[in-house]
Structures are given as structure tokens and as C-alpha cells.
PDB file of C-alpha atoms and ligand atoms in Angstrom:
ATOM      1  CA  MET A   1    -105.328-106.423  34.604  1.00 72.00           C
ATOM      2  CA  THR A   2    -108.293-104.310  33.835  1.00 83.00           C
ATOM      3  CA  LYS A   3    -110.471-101.888  35.763  1.00 90.00           C
ATOM      4  CA  TYR A   4    -113.625-103.860  34.625  1.00 94.00           C
ATOM      5  CA  PHE A   5    -112.385-107.190  36.076  1.00 96.00           C
ATOM      6  CA  ASN A   6    -110.477-105.638  38.897  1.00 94.00           C
ATOM      7  CA  GLU A   7    -113.495-104.492  40.954  1.00 90.00           C
ATOM      8  CA  LYS A   8    -115.519-107.751  40.459  1.00 97.00           C
ATOM      9  CA  VAL A   9    -116.120-110.882  42.457  1.00 98.00           C
ATOM     10  CA  ALA A  10    -116.327-114.181  40.730  1.00 98.00           C
ATOM     11  CA  LEU A  11    -117.567-117.561  41.929  1.00 98.00           C
ATOM     12  CA  VAL A  12    -116.621-120.738  40.052  1.00 99.00           C
ATOM     13  CA  THR A  13    -117.906-124.096  41.121  1.00 98.00           C
ATOM     14  CA  GLY A  14    -115.987-127.362  40.761  1.00 98.00           C
ATOM     15  CA  SER A  15    -112.732-125.405  40.629  1.00 98.00           C
ATOM     16  CA  SER A  16    -110.375-126.886  43.171  1.00 98.00           C
ATOM     17  CA  SER A  17    -108.577-129.478  40.950  1.00 96.00           C
ATOM     18  CA  PRO A  18    -105.414-127.937  39.484  1.00 95.00           C
ATOM     19  CA  ARG A  19    -106.012-129.937  36.232  1.00 93.00           C
ATOM     20  CA  GLY A  20    -109.697-129.293  35.809  1.00 95.00           C
ATOM     21  CA  LEU A  21    -111.645-126.709  33.635  1.00 97.00           C
ATOM     22  CA  GLY A  22    -112.745-124.942  36.755  1.00 98.00           C
ATOM     23  CA  ARG A  23    -109.248-123.984  37.828  1.00 98.00           C
ATOM     24  CA  ALA A  24    -108.341-122.792  34.322  1.00 98.00           C
ATOM     25  CA  ILE A  25    -111.335-120.470  34.451  1.00 98.00           C
ATOM     26  CA  VAL A  26    -110.343-119.314  37.887  1.00 98.00           C
ATOM     27  CA  ASN A  27    -106.782-118.494  36.584  1.00 98.00           C
ATOM     28  CA  ARG A  28    -108.088-116.558  33.577  1.00 98.00           C
ATOM     29  CA  ILE A  29    -110.397-114.366  35.669  1.00 98.00           C
ATOM     30  CA  ALA A  30    -107.821-114.037  38.559  1.00 98.00           C
ATOM     31  CA  GLU A  31    -105.022-112.844  35.994  1.00 97.00           C
ATOM     32  CA  GLU A  32    -107.397-109.973  35.233  1.00 96.00           C
ATOM     33  CA  GLY A  33    -107.603-108.983  38.965  1.00 97.00           C
ATOM     34  CA  SER A  34    -111.001-110.150  40.092  1.00 98.00           C
ATOM     35  CA  LYS A  35    -111.625-111.532  43.601  1.00 98.00           C
ATOM     36  CA  ILE A  36    -112.348-115.198  43.368  1.00 98.00           C
ATOM     37  CA  VAL A  37    -114.463-117.725  45.278  1.00 98.00           C
ATOM     38  CA  ILE A  38    -113.336-121.304  44.693  1.00 98.00           C
ATOM     39  CA  VAL A  39    -116.069-123.869  45.336  1.00 98.00           C
ATOM     40  CA  ASP A  40    -115.892-127.650  45.554  1.00 98.00           C
ATOM     41  CA  LEU A  41    -116.803-130.595  47.629  1.00 98.00           C
ATOM     42  CA  LYS A  42    -113.858-130.891  50.087  1.00 98.00           C
ATOM     43  CA  GLN A  43    -112.784-127.994  52.489  1.00 98.00           C
ATOM     44  CA  ASP A  44    -109.153-128.908  52.505  1.00 98.00           C
ATOM     45  CA  ASP A  45    -108.971-128.753  48.631  1.00 98.00           C
ATOM     46  CA  VAL A  46    -110.768-125.407  48.188  1.00 98.00           C
ATOM     47  CA  GLU A  47    -108.559-123.750  50.930  1.00 98.00           C
ATOM     48  CA  LYS A  48    -105.437-125.032  49.334  1.00 98.00           C
ATOM     49  CA  ALA A  49    -106.603-123.828  45.863  1.00 98.00           C
ATOM     50  CA  ALA A  50    -107.597-120.450  47.127  1.00 98.00           C
ATOM     51  CA  LYS A  51    -104.007-120.065  48.779  1.00 98.00           C
ATOM     52  CA  GLU A  52    -102.361-120.974  45.532  1.00 98.00           C
ATOM     53  CA  VAL A  53    -104.385-118.701  43.435  1.00 98.00           C
ATOM     54  CA  SER A  54    -104.163-115.871  45.899  1.00 98.00           C
ATOM     55  CA  SER A  55    -100.448-115.949  45.979  1.00 98.00           C
ATOM     56  CA  GLN A  56     -99.967-116.622  42.205  1.00 98.00           C
ATOM     57  CA  TYR A  57    -102.121-113.667  40.940  1.00 97.00           C
ATOM     58  CA  ASN A  58    -101.983-111.341  44.103  1.00 97.00           C
ATOM     59  CA  ILE A  59    -105.587-111.151  44.444  1.00 97.00           C
ATOM     60  CA  GLU A  60    -108.111-112.063  47.217  1.00 98.00           C
ATOM     61  CA  ALA A  61    -109.381-115.708  46.923  1.00 98.00           C
ATOM     62  CA  LEU A  62    -111.661-117.500  49.252  1.00 98.00           C
ATOM     63  CA  GLY A  63    -112.176-121.331  49.302  1.00 98.00           C
ATOM     64  CA  ILE A  64    -115.691-122.458  50.383  1.00 98.00           C
ATOM     65  CA  SER A  65    -116.793-126.154  50.361  1.00 98.00           C
ATOM     66  CA  CYS A  66    -120.371-126.748  49.055  1.00 98.00           C
ATOM     67  CA  ASP A  67    -122.276-129.672  47.525  1.00 98.00           C
ATOM     68  CA  VAL A  68    -124.191-128.009  44.654  1.00 98.00           C
ATOM     69  CA  THR A  69    -126.903-130.609  44.904  1.00 98.00           C
ATOM     70  CA  LYS A  70    -127.791-129.272  48.392  1.00 98.00           C
ATOM     71  CA  ALA A  71    -130.007-126.128  48.637  1.00 98.00           C
ATOM     72  CA  THR A  72    -128.745-125.353  52.233  1.00 98.00           C
ATOM     73  CA  ASP A  73    -125.008-125.601  51.092  1.00 98.00           C
ATOM     74  CA  CYS A  74    -125.630-123.193  48.274  1.00 98.00           C
ATOM     75  CA  GLU A  75    -127.503-120.652  50.418  1.00 98.00           C
ATOM     76  CA  ASN A  76    -124.800-120.785  53.154  1.00 98.00           C
ATOM     77  CA  LEU A  77    -122.158-120.306  50.331  1.00 98.00           C
ATOM     78  CA  ILE A  78    -123.768-117.168  49.140  1.00 98.00           C
ATOM     79  CA  SER A  79    -124.279-115.847  52.742  1.00 98.00           C
ATOM     80  CA  GLU A  80    -120.533-116.208  53.291  1.00 98.00           C
ATOM     81  CA  VAL A  81    -119.783-114.495  49.871  1.00 98.00           C
ATOM     82  CA  LYS A  82    -122.189-111.687  50.881  1.00 98.00           C
ATOM     83  CA  LYS A  83    -120.540-111.345  54.353  1.00 98.00           C
ATOM     84  CA  LYS A  84    -116.920-111.402  53.053  1.00 97.00           C
ATOM     85  CA  PHE A  85    -117.338-109.376  49.768  1.00 98.00           C
ATOM     86  CA  GLY A  86    -120.798-107.704  49.764  1.00 98.00           C
ATOM     87  CA  ARG A  87    -121.148-108.429  46.237  1.00 98.00           C
ATOM     88  CA  LEU A  88    -121.135-111.123  43.532  1.00 98.00           C
ATOM     89  CA  ASP A  89    -120.699-110.198  39.832  1.00 98.00           C
ATOM     90  CA  PHE A  90    -119.755-113.438  38.029  1.00 98.00           C
ATOM     91  CA  LEU A  91    -121.114-116.890  38.627  1.00 99.00           C
ATOM     92  CA  VAL A  92    -119.653-119.920  36.530  1.00 99.00           C
ATOM     93  CA  ASN A  93    -121.493-123.136  37.076  1.00 99.00           C
ATOM     94  CA  ASN A  94    -118.839-125.668  36.069  1.00 98.00           C
ATOM     95  CA  ALA A  95    -119.235-128.417  38.619  1.00 98.00           C
ATOM     96  CA  GLY A  96    -120.197-131.600  36.778  1.00 98.00           C
ATOM     97  CA  VAL A  97    -119.780-135.464  36.820  1.00 96.00           C
ATOM     98  CA  LEU A  98    -119.827-138.357  34.329  1.00 95.00           C
ATOM     99  CA  LYS A  99    -121.326-141.868  35.035  1.00 96.00           C
ATOM    100  CA  ASP A 100    -121.460-143.422  31.447  1.00 94.00           C
ATOM    101  CA  ASN A 101    -123.268-146.576  30.467  1.00 96.00           C
ATOM    102  CA  LEU A 102    -125.601-147.845  27.820  1.00 97.00           C
ATOM    103  CA  LEU A 103    -129.097-146.711  28.513  1.00 98.00           C
ATOM    104  CA  MET A 104    -130.236-150.455  28.993  1.00 98.00           C
ATOM    105  CA  ARG A 105    -127.528-150.797  31.848  1.00 98.00           C
ATOM    106  CA  MET A 106    -127.718-147.516  33.361  1.00 98.00           C
ATOM    107  CA  SER A 107    -128.647-147.712  37.044  1.00 98.00           C
ATOM    108  CA  GLU A 108    -131.290-145.325  38.397  1.00 98.00           C
ATOM    109  CA  SER A 109    -128.823-144.073  40.862  1.00 98.00           C
ATOM    110  CA  ASP A 110    -126.285-143.049  38.146  1.00 98.00           C
ATOM    111  CA  TRP A 111    -129.111-141.164  36.349  1.00 98.00           C
ATOM    112  CA  ASP A 112    -130.103-139.424  39.483  1.00 98.00           C
ATOM    113  CA  LEU A 113    -126.460-138.452  40.548  1.00 98.00           C
ATOM    114  CA  VAL A 114    -125.680-137.009  37.052  1.00 98.00           C
ATOM    115  CA  LEU A 115    -128.982-135.047  36.734  1.00 99.00           C
ATOM    116  CA  ASP A 116    -128.555-133.847  40.389  1.00 99.00           C
ATOM    117  CA  VAL A 117    -125.088-132.483  40.094  1.00 98.00           C
ATOM    118  CA  ASN A 118    -125.191-131.284  36.463  1.00 98.00           C
ATOM    119  CA  LEU A 119    -128.655-129.883  36.230  1.00 99.00           C
ATOM    120  CA  LYS A 120    -130.247-129.396  39.740  1.00 99.00           C
ATOM    121  CA  GLY A 121    -126.822-128.051  40.906  1.00 99.00           C
ATOM    122  CA  VAL A 122    -126.953-125.158  38.251  1.00 99.00           C
ATOM    123  CA  PHE A 123    -130.547-124.482  39.160  1.00 99.00           C
ATOM    124  CA  LEU A 124    -129.700-124.329  42.970  1.00 99.00           C
ATOM    125  CA  MET A 125    -126.623-122.172  42.572  1.00 98.00           C
ATOM    126  CA  THR A 126    -128.283-119.833  40.218  1.00 98.00           C
ATOM    127  CA  LYS A 127    -131.364-119.538  42.511  1.00 98.00           C
ATOM    128  CA  SER A 128    -129.225-118.922  45.579  1.00 98.00           C
ATOM    129  CA  ALA A 129    -126.934-116.346  43.943  1.00 98.00           C
ATOM    130  CA  SER A 130    -129.657-114.524  41.931  1.00 98.00           C
ATOM    131  CA  LYS A 131    -130.453-111.920  44.657  1.00 95.00           C
ATOM    132  CA  LEU A 132    -126.835-110.771  44.924  1.00 98.00           C
ATOM    133  CA  ILE A 133    -125.855-111.053  41.222  1.00 98.00           C
ATOM    134  CA  LEU A 134    -128.999-109.042  40.157  1.00 98.00           C
ATOM    135  CA  LYS A 135    -127.661-106.227  42.219  1.00 97.00           C
ATOM    136  CA  SER A 136    -124.333-106.130  40.209  1.00 97.00           C
ATOM    137  CA  PRO A 137    -124.248-103.417  37.499  1.00 94.00           C
ATOM    138  CA  THR A 138    -122.632-106.036  35.128  1.00 95.00           C
ATOM    139  CA  GLY A 139    -123.847-109.415  36.480  1.00 98.00           C
ATOM    140  CA  ARG A 140    -122.925-112.495  34.321  1.00 98.00           C
ATOM    141  CA  ILE A 141    -123.565-116.081  34.542  1.00 98.00           C
ATOM    142  CA  VAL A 142    -121.973-118.713  32.514  1.00 99.00           C
ATOM    143  CA  ASN A 143    -122.991-122.411  32.627  1.00 99.00           C
ATOM    144  CA  ILE A 144    -120.754-125.160  31.313  1.00 98.00           C
ATOM    145  CA  SER A 145    -122.723-127.533  29.133  1.00 98.00           C
ATOM    146  CA  SER A 146    -121.390-129.930  26.508  1.00 98.00           C
ATOM    147  CA  VAL A 147    -121.579-130.842  22.864  1.00 96.00           C
ATOM    148  CA  SER A 148    -123.103-133.978  24.333  1.00 96.00           C
ATOM    149  CA  GLY A 149    -126.117-131.964  25.502  1.00 98.00           C
ATOM    150  CA  LEU A 150    -126.570-130.704  21.733  1.00 97.00           C
ATOM    151  CA  THR A 151    -125.998-134.049  19.870  1.00 95.00           C
ATOM    152  CA  GLY A 152    -126.788-136.695  22.336  1.00 95.00           C
ATOM    153  CA  GLN A 153    -123.959-139.156  22.884  1.00 93.00           C
ATOM    154  CA  PRO A 154    -124.337-143.143  23.192  1.00 94.00           C
ATOM    155  CA  ALA A 155    -123.736-144.232  26.727  1.00 95.00           C
ATOM    156  CA  GLN A 156    -124.483-140.771  28.068  1.00 96.00           C
ATOM    157  CA  ALA A 157    -128.279-140.839  28.554  1.00 98.00           C
ATOM    158  CA  ASN A 158    -127.812-139.122  31.940  1.00 98.00           C
ATOM    159  CA  TYR A 159    -125.067-136.757  31.007  1.00 98.00           C
ATOM    160  CA  SER A 160    -126.569-135.680  27.620  1.00 98.00           C
ATOM    161  CA  SER A 161    -129.918-135.080  29.089  1.00 98.00           C
ATOM    162  CA  SER A 162    -128.517-133.071  31.968  1.00 98.00           C
ATOM    163  CA  LYS A 163    -126.378-130.822  29.655  1.00 98.00           C
ATOM    164  CA  ALA A 164    -129.241-130.340  27.280  1.00 98.00           C
ATOM    165  CA  GLY A 165    -131.272-129.177  30.374  1.00 98.00           C
ATOM    166  CA  VAL A 166    -128.495-126.664  31.180  1.00 99.00           C
ATOM    167  CA  ILE A 167    -128.975-125.139  27.758  1.00 98.00           C
ATOM    168  CA  ALA A 168    -132.791-124.694  28.370  1.00 98.00           C
ATOM    169  CA  LEU A 169    -132.120-123.493  31.938  1.00 99.00           C
ATOM    170  CA  THR A 170    -129.547-120.917  30.467  1.00 99.00           C
ATOM    171  CA  LYS A 171    -132.290-119.649  28.106  1.00 98.00           C
ATOM    172  CA  VAL A 172    -134.883-119.307  30.813  1.00 98.00           C
ATOM    173  CA  SER A 173    -132.632-117.589  33.309  1.00 98.00           C
ATOM    174  CA  ALA A 174    -131.396-115.219  30.503  1.00 98.00           C
ATOM    175  CA  ARG A 175    -134.990-114.220  29.895  1.00 98.00           C
ATOM    176  CA  GLU A 176    -135.835-113.859  33.531  1.00 98.00           C
ATOM    177  CA  PHE A 177    -132.758-111.792  34.411  1.00 98.00           C
ATOM    178  CA  ALA A 178    -132.480-109.705  31.187  1.00 98.00           C
ATOM    179  CA  GLY A 179    -134.501-106.912  32.773  1.00 97.00           C
ATOM    180  CA  ARG A 180    -131.793-106.319  35.286  1.00 96.00           C
ATOM    181  CA  GLY A 181    -129.079-106.419  32.696  1.00 97.00           C
ATOM    182  CA  VAL A 182    -127.647-109.789  33.769  1.00 98.00           C
ATOM    183  CA  THR A 183    -126.521-111.994  30.880  1.00 98.00           C
ATOM    184  CA  VAL A 184    -126.588-115.823  30.991  1.00 98.00           C
ATOM    185  CA  ASN A 185    -124.765-117.838  28.460  1.00 99.00           C
ATOM    186  CA  ALA A 186    -123.867-121.515  28.064  1.00 98.00           C
ATOM    187  CA  ILE A 187    -120.638-123.057  26.671  1.00 98.00           C
ATOM    188  CA  CYS A 188    -120.636-126.416  25.019  1.00 98.00           C
ATOM    189  CA  PRO A 189    -117.203-127.832  24.887  1.00 97.00           C
ATOM    190  CA  GLY A 190    -116.112-130.877  22.876  1.00 95.00           C
ATOM    191  CA  TYR A 191    -113.519-133.137  24.508  1.00 92.00           C
ATOM    192  CA  ILE A 192    -111.163-131.408  26.949  1.00 93.00           C
ATOM    193  CA  GLN A 193    -107.922-132.807  28.270  1.00 90.00           C
ATOM    194  CA  THR A 194    -108.808-133.058  32.089  1.00 85.00           C
ATOM    195  CA  ASP A 195    -109.162-135.777  34.682  1.00 83.00           C
ATOM    196  CA  MET A 196    -112.739-136.449  33.285  1.00 77.00           C
ATOM    197  CA  THR A 197    -111.323-137.554  29.880  1.00 80.00           C
ATOM    198  CA  GLY A 198    -107.908-138.730  31.001  1.00 80.00           C
ATOM    199  CA  SER A 199    -109.405-141.934  32.342  1.00 77.00           C
ATOM    200  CA  LEU A 200    -110.536-143.017  28.811  1.00 79.00           C
ATOM    201  CA  PRO A 201    -108.311-145.631  27.053  1.00 82.00           C
ATOM    202  CA  GLU A 202    -105.431-144.095  24.920  1.00 86.00           C
ATOM    203  CA  GLU A 203    -107.005-145.426  21.659  1.00 86.00           C
ATOM    204  CA  ILE A 204    -110.332-143.797  22.358  1.00 82.00           C
ATOM    205  CA  GLN A 205    -108.582-140.504  23.085  1.00 84.00           C
ATOM    206  CA  LYS A 206    -106.746-140.904  19.710  1.00 86.00           C
ATOM    207  CA  LYS A 207    -109.933-141.609  17.895  1.00 85.00           C
ATOM    208  CA  LEU A 208    -111.589-138.583  19.486  1.00 85.00           C
ATOM    209  CA  GLN A 209    -108.710-136.351  18.279  1.00 89.00           C
ATOM    210  CA  GLU A 210    -109.071-137.699  14.727  1.00 90.00           C
ATOM    211  CA  MET A 211    -112.806-136.764  14.688  1.00 88.00           C
ATOM    212  CA  VAL A 212    -111.870-133.044  15.379  1.00 94.00           C
ATOM    213  CA  PRO A 213    -111.000-130.932  12.300  1.00 94.00           C
ATOM    214  CA  LEU A 214    -108.329-129.163  14.400  1.00 94.00           C
ATOM    215  CA  LYS A 215    -106.933-132.538  15.151  1.00 92.00           C
ATOM    216  CA  LYS A 216    -106.445-131.998  18.830  1.00 92.00           C
ATOM    217  CA  LEU A 217    -108.450-132.055  22.061  1.00 91.00           C
ATOM    218  CA  ALA A 218    -109.244-128.859  23.734  1.00 95.00           C
ATOM    219  CA  THR A 219    -106.945-127.750  26.705  1.00 95.00           C
ATOM    220  CA  PRO A 220    -108.752-126.299  29.736  1.00 97.00           C
ATOM    221  CA  ASN A 221    -107.366-123.047  28.817  1.00 97.00           C
ATOM    222  CA  ASP A 222    -109.034-123.102  25.333  1.00 97.00           C
ATOM    223  CA  VAL A 223    -112.427-123.333  26.964  1.00 98.00           C
ATOM    224  CA  ALA A 224    -111.567-120.867  29.811  1.00 98.00           C
ATOM    225  CA  GLY A 225    -110.881-118.174  27.156  1.00 98.00           C
ATOM    226  CA  ALA A 226    -114.432-118.419  25.955  1.00 98.00           C
ATOM    227  CA  VAL A 227    -115.699-118.100  29.509  1.00 98.00           C
ATOM    228  CA  LYS A 228    -113.696-115.028  30.014  1.00 98.00           C
ATOM    229  CA  PHE A 229    -115.134-113.539  26.824  1.00 98.00           C
ATOM    230  CA  PHE A 230    -118.709-114.040  28.092  1.00 98.00           C
ATOM    231  CA  LEU A 231    -117.812-112.425  31.536  1.00 98.00           C
ATOM    232  CA  GLY A 232    -116.062-109.515  29.806  1.00 97.00           C
ATOM    233  CA  GLU A 233    -117.282-106.081  28.608  1.00 96.00           C
ATOM    234  CA  ASP A 234    -117.360-107.028  24.951  1.00 96.00           C
ATOM    235  CA  ALA A 235    -120.060-109.709  25.521  1.00 98.00           C
ATOM    236  CA  GLY A 236    -122.526-107.157  27.225  1.00 97.00           C
ATOM    237  CA  TYR A 237    -125.091-107.624  24.437  1.00 98.00           C
ATOM    238  CA  ILE A 238    -124.985-111.439  24.233  1.00 98.00           C
ATOM    239  CA  THR A 239    -127.325-113.553  26.293  1.00 98.00           C
ATOM    240  CA  GLY A 240    -129.272-116.869  26.061  1.00 98.00           C
ATOM    241  CA  THR A 241    -126.712-118.454  23.786  1.00 98.00           C
ATOM    242  CA  ALA A 242    -124.888-121.733  23.672  1.00 98.00           C
ATOM    243  CA  LEU A 243    -121.471-121.490  22.158  1.00 98.00           C
ATOM    244  CA  ARG A 244    -119.667-124.623  20.898  1.00 98.00           C
ATOM    245  CA  VAL A 245    -116.025-124.794  21.715  1.00 98.00           C
ATOM    246  CA  ASP A 246    -115.207-127.954  19.820  1.00 96.00           C
ATOM    247  CA  GLY A 247    -112.255-127.565  17.400  1.00 96.00           C
ATOM    248  CA  GLY A 248    -114.797-127.581  14.503  1.00 95.00           C
ATOM    249  CA  ALA A 249    -116.513-130.881  15.292  1.00 90.00           C
ATOM    250  CA  ALA A 250    -119.896-129.351  14.416  1.00 88.00           C
ATOM    251  CA  ILE A 251    -118.724-128.920  10.793  1.00 88.00           C
ATOM    252  CA  GLY A 252    -117.336-132.368  10.517  1.00 77.00           C
ATOM    253  CA  MET A 253    -114.381-133.746   8.710  1.00 58.00           C
TER     254      MET A 253
HETATM  255  N1  LIG B 301    -113.510-132.770  30.250  1.00 71.27           N
HETATM  256  C1  LIG B 301    -114.298-132.755  29.155  1.00 71.27           C
HETATM  257  O1  LIG B 301    -114.043-133.296  28.052  1.00 71.27           O
HETATM  258  C2  LIG B 301    -115.691-131.895  29.137  1.00 71.27           C
HETATM  259  C3  LIG B 301    -116.300-131.775  27.889  1.00 71.27           C
HETATM  260  C4  LIG B 301    -117.489-130.987  27.991  1.00 71.27           C
HETATM  261  C5  LIG B 301    -117.919-130.524  29.121  1.00 71.27           C
HETATM  262  N2  LIG B 301    -117.322-130.715  30.325  1.00 71.27           N
HETATM  263  C6  LIG B 301    -117.959-130.112  31.522  1.00 71.27           C
HETATM  264  O2  LIG B 301    -116.847-129.182  32.092  1.00 71.27           O
HETATM  265  C7  LIG B 301    -117.070-129.053  33.452  1.00 71.27           C
HETATM  266  C8  LIG B 301    -115.801-129.395  34.191  1.00 71.27           C
HETATM  267  O3  LIG B 301    -115.242-130.718  33.800  1.00 71.27           O
HETATM  268  P1  LIG B 301    -113.751-131.234  34.138  1.00 71.27           P
HETATM  269  O4  LIG B 301    -113.392-132.012  32.867  1.00 71.27           O
HETATM  270  O5  LIG B 301    -112.877-130.003  34.651  1.00 71.27           O
HETATM  271  O6  LIG B 301    -114.031-132.300  35.236  1.00 71.27           O
HETATM  272  P2  LIG B 301    -113.416-132.643  36.665  1.00 71.27           P
HETATM  273  O7  LIG B 301    -113.941-133.870  37.082  1.00 71.27           O
HETATM  274  O8  LIG B 301    -112.042-132.315  36.550  1.00 71.27           O
HETATM  275  O9  LIG B 301    -114.007-131.388  37.571  1.00 71.27           O
HETATM  276  C9  LIG B 301    -115.269-131.294  38.044  1.00 71.27           C
HETATM  277  C10 LIG B 301    -115.299-130.758  39.435  1.00 71.27           C
HETATM  278  O10 LIG B 301    -116.653-130.609  39.864  1.00 71.27           O
HETATM  279  C11 LIG B 301    -116.575-130.999  41.330  1.00 71.27           C
HETATM  280  N3  LIG B 301    -117.888-131.573  41.701  1.00 71.27           N
HETATM  281  C12 LIG B 301    -118.466-132.819  41.427  1.00 71.27           C
HETATM  282  N4  LIG B 301    -119.642-132.812  42.097  1.00 71.27           N
HETATM  283  C13 LIG B 301    -119.756-131.726  42.730  1.00 71.27           C
HETATM  284  C14 LIG B 301    -120.737-131.209  43.698  1.00 71.27           C
HETATM  285  N5  LIG B 301    -121.828-132.105  43.963  1.00 71.27           N
HETATM  286  N6  LIG B 301    -120.689-130.156  44.168  1.00 71.27           N
HETATM  287  C15 LIG B 301    -119.669-129.246  44.078  1.00 71.27           C
HETATM  288  N7  LIG B 301    -118.601-129.602  43.142  1.00 71.27           N
HETATM  289  C16 LIG B 301    -118.628-130.894  42.548  1.00 71.27           C
HETATM  290  C17 LIG B 301    -115.524-132.194  41.413  1.00 71.27           C
HETATM  291  O11 LIG B 301    -114.987-132.173  42.669  1.00 71.27           O
HETATM  292  C18 LIG B 301    -114.490-131.573  40.498  1.00 71.27           C
HETATM  293  O12 LIG B 301    -113.565-130.635  41.045  1.00 71.27           O
HETATM  294  C19 LIG B 301    -118.129-130.291  33.813  1.00 71.27           C
HETATM  295  O13 LIG B 301    -119.351-129.600  33.985  1.00 71.27           O
HETATM  296  C20 LIG B 301    -118.124-131.149  32.678  1.00 71.27           C
HETATM  297  O14 LIG B 301    -119.455-131.840  32.457  1.00 71.27           O
HETATM  298  C21 LIG B 301    -116.188-131.383  30.404  1.00 71.27           C
END
């Protein structure tokens, strides 16, 4: 536990599932003593997650349901955070969905859903949180993108486009908020072992592992460590970057 994290309030979207990246990020911040706002679609899930995190790490944790694609949900969420804690220091835009299909077969509704959650959701959350986070002496925003947004993946026209958009949005917000000392960075994970990838057939998961020089998929904790670095004191002079956390996939075999 450090003084730096101890006095801060952190909000992580898409963080109610115990197996997801969002919860791993929450755990990494909570163990440092920050107060936590757990955000996800269902009220029951966020309340349960907040109770678990609060008792495990002995910190204040609040669960608030919010659909990040809805502007009024995002605004109400930030009003509640302001009422409860009076401040917001860390925002992690992690909520995301996949709806893979070849471009020729991809429905317009699957395109819209993925762009709405993964890209518009980051815009709406950042916009709603900006007033409060700009007042923090050490405001930090971390956006979860993907290597898919850097390279483009077959069957992911919607997902790759949304995650590339997140990198551009990261750079724009980094420039706009720099004057107030708020940093904004993106993380581009390769494949992580979560529910999102657990549904892939076993032979595909094995193939993916073979493609990574470190010969394993990332755990949620591997990626959460990079998020904690960007939120921490040592990353104060880093903004507008997109960091790959991909087991060396970028350098190839
Ligand atoms: N799993 C991977 O291999 C991988 C790789 C690269 C990037 N990512 C990114 O990491 C992030 C977390 O992924 P994960 O693997 O933990 O997936 P996950 O499906 O376990 O978690 C995503 C969370 O987002 C929530 N969510 C979905 N729509 C929402 C909405 N409209 N409003 C609020 N919350 C919503 C879900 O309920 C869920 O809890 C995502 O942005 C994903 O694109 C994942």
C-alpha cells in the first residue's frame, strides 16, 4: 500500500466478472489502497463485486451499473461518484465486446454494437468524467485497446476498427488534457485468458499460443500490471502512447 494510491479514487468499466481483465485491474489498484468504483451492466453483479473487493482489500468500493453506450448513464454515474467521493483520479475504460464475422457476412447491427460499446463508450465515459478528473492533481486515464486495433484481424472489421479508434481517441484526449497534467494512454493486449477468449475452440487457443514468442497467452494479471504502471507515479511523464502487452507477438517468431 502506498500513499500515492491510498488517497485516490479509481473507476474501472466492465469490471464485475471475477475472471475478466476489469476485475484484475480493480484488484491491482485495490491492493494499493485506492477507493474503487466498479462499473458494469447489471446492478446485482456490480454490488456483489464491490462487496468482495471491499472485504478482500479492506478499502471502500462502490458498485454502480451503467451502460457505457448511454450518455445519461455515464453522466449519472459520475454524479454518484462526485456525491460519494468528491473526486476521481483514475479512469480505466475497459468495457468491451466482440462480435466476430467475416466482413462480407457481418451484420450492420453487429458493427454498430461493437463500435458503440468499444469506441463510443470510451468517448462518453471520458467526456462525462473529464470535469472531475481534470481537477485531480494526478489524473490518469487508461484505455484498453487491442493488438487487433494495430494490425487488423480477419473477421474483426468491427472490433479492429473500434480498437484503432480507441488509440486515436487516446492521442486526442492526451493532447487536450495535457495542459492540466492528466495523462491518457492505451494498452494493446494480445490474447488474454478471459471469458472473451475462453469460448474459442481449444485447437485455436493452442495455435494462438504457438504464435506468441513467450509461448503462452496473457493472464488478466499480466495486463493489469501494465495498467497499474500507467496509473502510478513512475508514469507521470508518459502520455498519448499505445503499449503492446503481447508476449512478443509484434517481433514474431
Ligand atoms: N480477452 C482478450 O483476449 C482481449 C485482448 C485484447 C483486448 N481485450 C479487451 O480487454 C477488455 C476486457 O475484456 P475481457 O476479456 O475481460 O472481456 P469480458 O467479456 O470478460 O469483460 C468485458 C466486460 O465489459 C462489460 N460490458 C459489455 N458491454 C458493456 C456496456 N455497454 N456497458 C458497460 N459494461 C459493458 C461486460 O459485461 C463485461 O463484464 C475489452 O475492452 C476487450 O476488448 C481483451
